[in-house]
Coordinates of C-alpha atoms in Angstrom, one line a residue:
M1 CA 47.2 -21.6 87.7
A2 CA 47.4 -21.5 91.5
E3 CA 46.7 -18.3 93.2
T4 CA 49.0 -17.3 96.0
V5 CA 47.4 -16.6 99.3
R6 CA 48.7 -13.6 101.1
S7 CA 49.6 -14.3 104.7
I8 CA 50.9 -12.8 107.9
P9 CA 53.2 -14.8 110.3
R10 CA 51.3 -15.8 113.5
P11 CA 53.7 -14.1 115.9
L12 CA 52.9 -10.7 114.3
V13 CA 49.2 -11.4 114.6
R14 CA 49.6 -12.4 118.3
T15 CA 51.7 -9.3 119.0
N16 CA 48.9 -7.1 117.6
Q17 CA 46.3 -9.0 119.6
W18 CA 48.3 -8.6 122.8
F19 CA 48.8 -4.9 122.1
I20 CA 45.1 -4.5 121.8
V21 CA 44.4 -6.3 125.1
I22 CA 47.2 -4.5 127.0
S23 CA 46.1 -1.1 125.6
V24 CA 42.4 -1.7 126.6
V25 CA 43.4 -2.9 130.1
A26 CA 45.8 0.1 130.5
S27 CA 43.0 2.5 129.5
W28 CA 40.7 0.9 132.1
L29 CA 43.3 0.9 134.9
T30 CA 44.5 4.5 134.3
G31 CA 41.3 6.1 133.1
Q32 CA 43.2 7.5 130.1
E33 CA 40.9 6.6 127.2
W34 CA 43.4 8.2 124.7
I35 CA 45.5 5.0 125.1
L36 CA 42.8 3.4 122.8
A37 CA 43.9 5.7 120.0
I38 CA 47.2 3.9 119.7
P39 CA 45.9 0.5 118.6
L40 CA 43.1 2.3 116.7
I41 CA 45.6 4.3 114.6
A42 CA 47.8 1.3 114.1
G43 CA 44.8 -0.7 113.0
L44 CA 43.6 2.0 110.6
M45 CA 47.0 2.3 109.1
G46 CA 47.0 -1.4 108.5
L47 CA 43.6 -1.3 106.8
L48 CA 44.2 1.8 104.8
F49 CA 47.8 1.5 103.9
G50 CA 48.7 -2.1 104.5
F51 CA 51.2 -0.9 107.1
N52 CA 50.6 -1.7 110.8
P53 CA 53.4 -0.2 112.8
I54 CA 52.9 -2.6 115.7
M55 CA 53.4 -5.6 113.4
R56 CA 56.3 -3.9 111.6
A57 CA 58.1 -3.3 114.9
A58 CA 57.4 -6.9 116.0
R59 CA 58.8 -8.2 112.7
T60 CA 62.3 -7.0 113.8
F61 CA 62.1 -9.6 116.6
L62 CA 61.3 -12.6 114.5
K63 CA 64.1 -15.2 114.8
K64 CA 63.3 -17.0 111.6
E65 CA 62.2 -16.0 108.1
P66 CA 58.5 -14.9 108.1
S67 CA 57.6 -17.8 105.9
A68 CA 58.9 -20.3 108.5
Y69 CA 56.0 -19.4 110.9
I70 CA 52.5 -20.6 110.8
P71 CA 50.7 -18.3 108.4
E72 CA 47.5 -16.4 109.1
E73 CA 45.4 -15.5 106.1
W74 CA 45.7 -11.8 105.2
D75 CA 42.0 -11.4 104.2
Q76 CA 40.8 -12.9 107.5
Q77 CA 43.2 -10.7 109.5
Q78 CA 41.9 -7.6 107.6
F79 CA 38.3 -8.6 108.4
N80 CA 39.3 -9.1 112.1
Q81 CA 41.1 -5.7 112.1
V82 CA 37.9 -4.0 110.8
I83 CA 36.0 -5.4 113.8
A84 CA 38.8 -4.3 116.2
V85 CA 38.9 -0.8 114.7
V86 CA 35.2 -0.4 114.9
C87 CA 35.2 -1.5 118.6
L88 CA 38.2 0.6 119.5
A89 CA 36.7 3.7 117.8
G90 CA 33.4 3.0 119.4
G91 CA 35.0 2.8 122.8
L92 CA 37.2 5.9 122.3
V93 CA 34.3 8.0 121.0
S94 CA 31.9 6.7 123.7
Y95 CA 34.3 7.5 126.5
S96 CA 35.1 10.9 125.0
L97 CA 31.4 11.8 124.9
G98 CA 30.8 10.6 128.5
F99 CA 29.0 7.4 127.6
T100 CA 31.1 5.2 129.9
V101 CA 28.9 2.2 129.8
L102 CA 28.9 2.1 126.0
G103 CA 32.7 2.6 126.1
H104 CA 33.0 -0.3 128.4
I105 CA 30.8 -2.5 126.1
F106 CA 33.0 -1.7 123.1
T107 CA 36.3 -2.1 124.8
I108 CA 35.2 -5.3 126.6
M109 CA 34.2 -6.8 123.3
V110 CA 37.5 -6.0 121.5
A111 CA 39.6 -7.1 124.5
L112 CA 37.7 -10.3 125.0
A113 CA 37.8 -11.1 121.2
A114 CA 41.5 -10.5 121.1
F115 CA 42.2 -12.5 124.2
V116 CA 40.1 -15.4 123.1
A117 CA 41.9 -15.3 119.8
I118 CA 45.2 -15.5 121.6
L119 CA 43.8 -18.6 123.4
G120 CA 43.0 -20.2 120.1
F121 CA 39.4 -19.4 119.1
C122 CA 39.0 -16.6 116.5
I123 CA 35.6 -15.0 116.9
G124 CA 36.2 -12.9 113.8
C125 CA 37.0 -16.1 111.8
F126 CA 33.7 -17.6 113.0
I127 CA 31.7 -14.5 112.0
R128 CA 33.4 -14.4 108.6
F129 CA 32.8 -18.1 108.0
Q130 CA 29.1 -17.7 108.8
L131 CA 28.8 -14.7 106.5
I132 CA 30.4 -16.5 103.6
R133 CA 28.2 -19.5 104.3
L134 CA 25.1 -17.3 104.4
R135 CA 26.0 -15.7 101.1
A136 CA 26.6 -19.1 99.4
K137 CA 23.3 -20.3 100.7
R138 CA 21.5 -17.2 99.3
R139 CA 23.2 -17.7 95.9
M140 CA 22.1 -21.4 95.9
S141 CA 18.5 -20.5 96.7
Q142 CA 18.4 -17.9 93.9
N143 CA 19.5 -20.4 91.3

């Protein structure tokens, strides 16, 4: 029996990535670190409730059925979203506590990862692949 793979249409994933990049750049340009809370809350909602308001809003602009777009794997996107949420939270907390350099490090990482993903290389996918490979290698060596 074939298992169905849950997926997200690529345009929704791209919208979320652009939203992260634009939010981080806006927080840098304005000095308003609270802007980071917007993609952070959206990401947390996606992880905790399966509802990302950014993607939901973007869905209304799809011109075709969601299944007509290139699918992105749900589990992979959840993994990527965890990384984004950790970096956004790390940046927001760091800025709020006056640790500007640490805030820059976290926000540069998340903005760069999202932008590179938009260009076609998914850093989160590479990390997850390596983790899965490492686990498999450990299991093989234990047998």
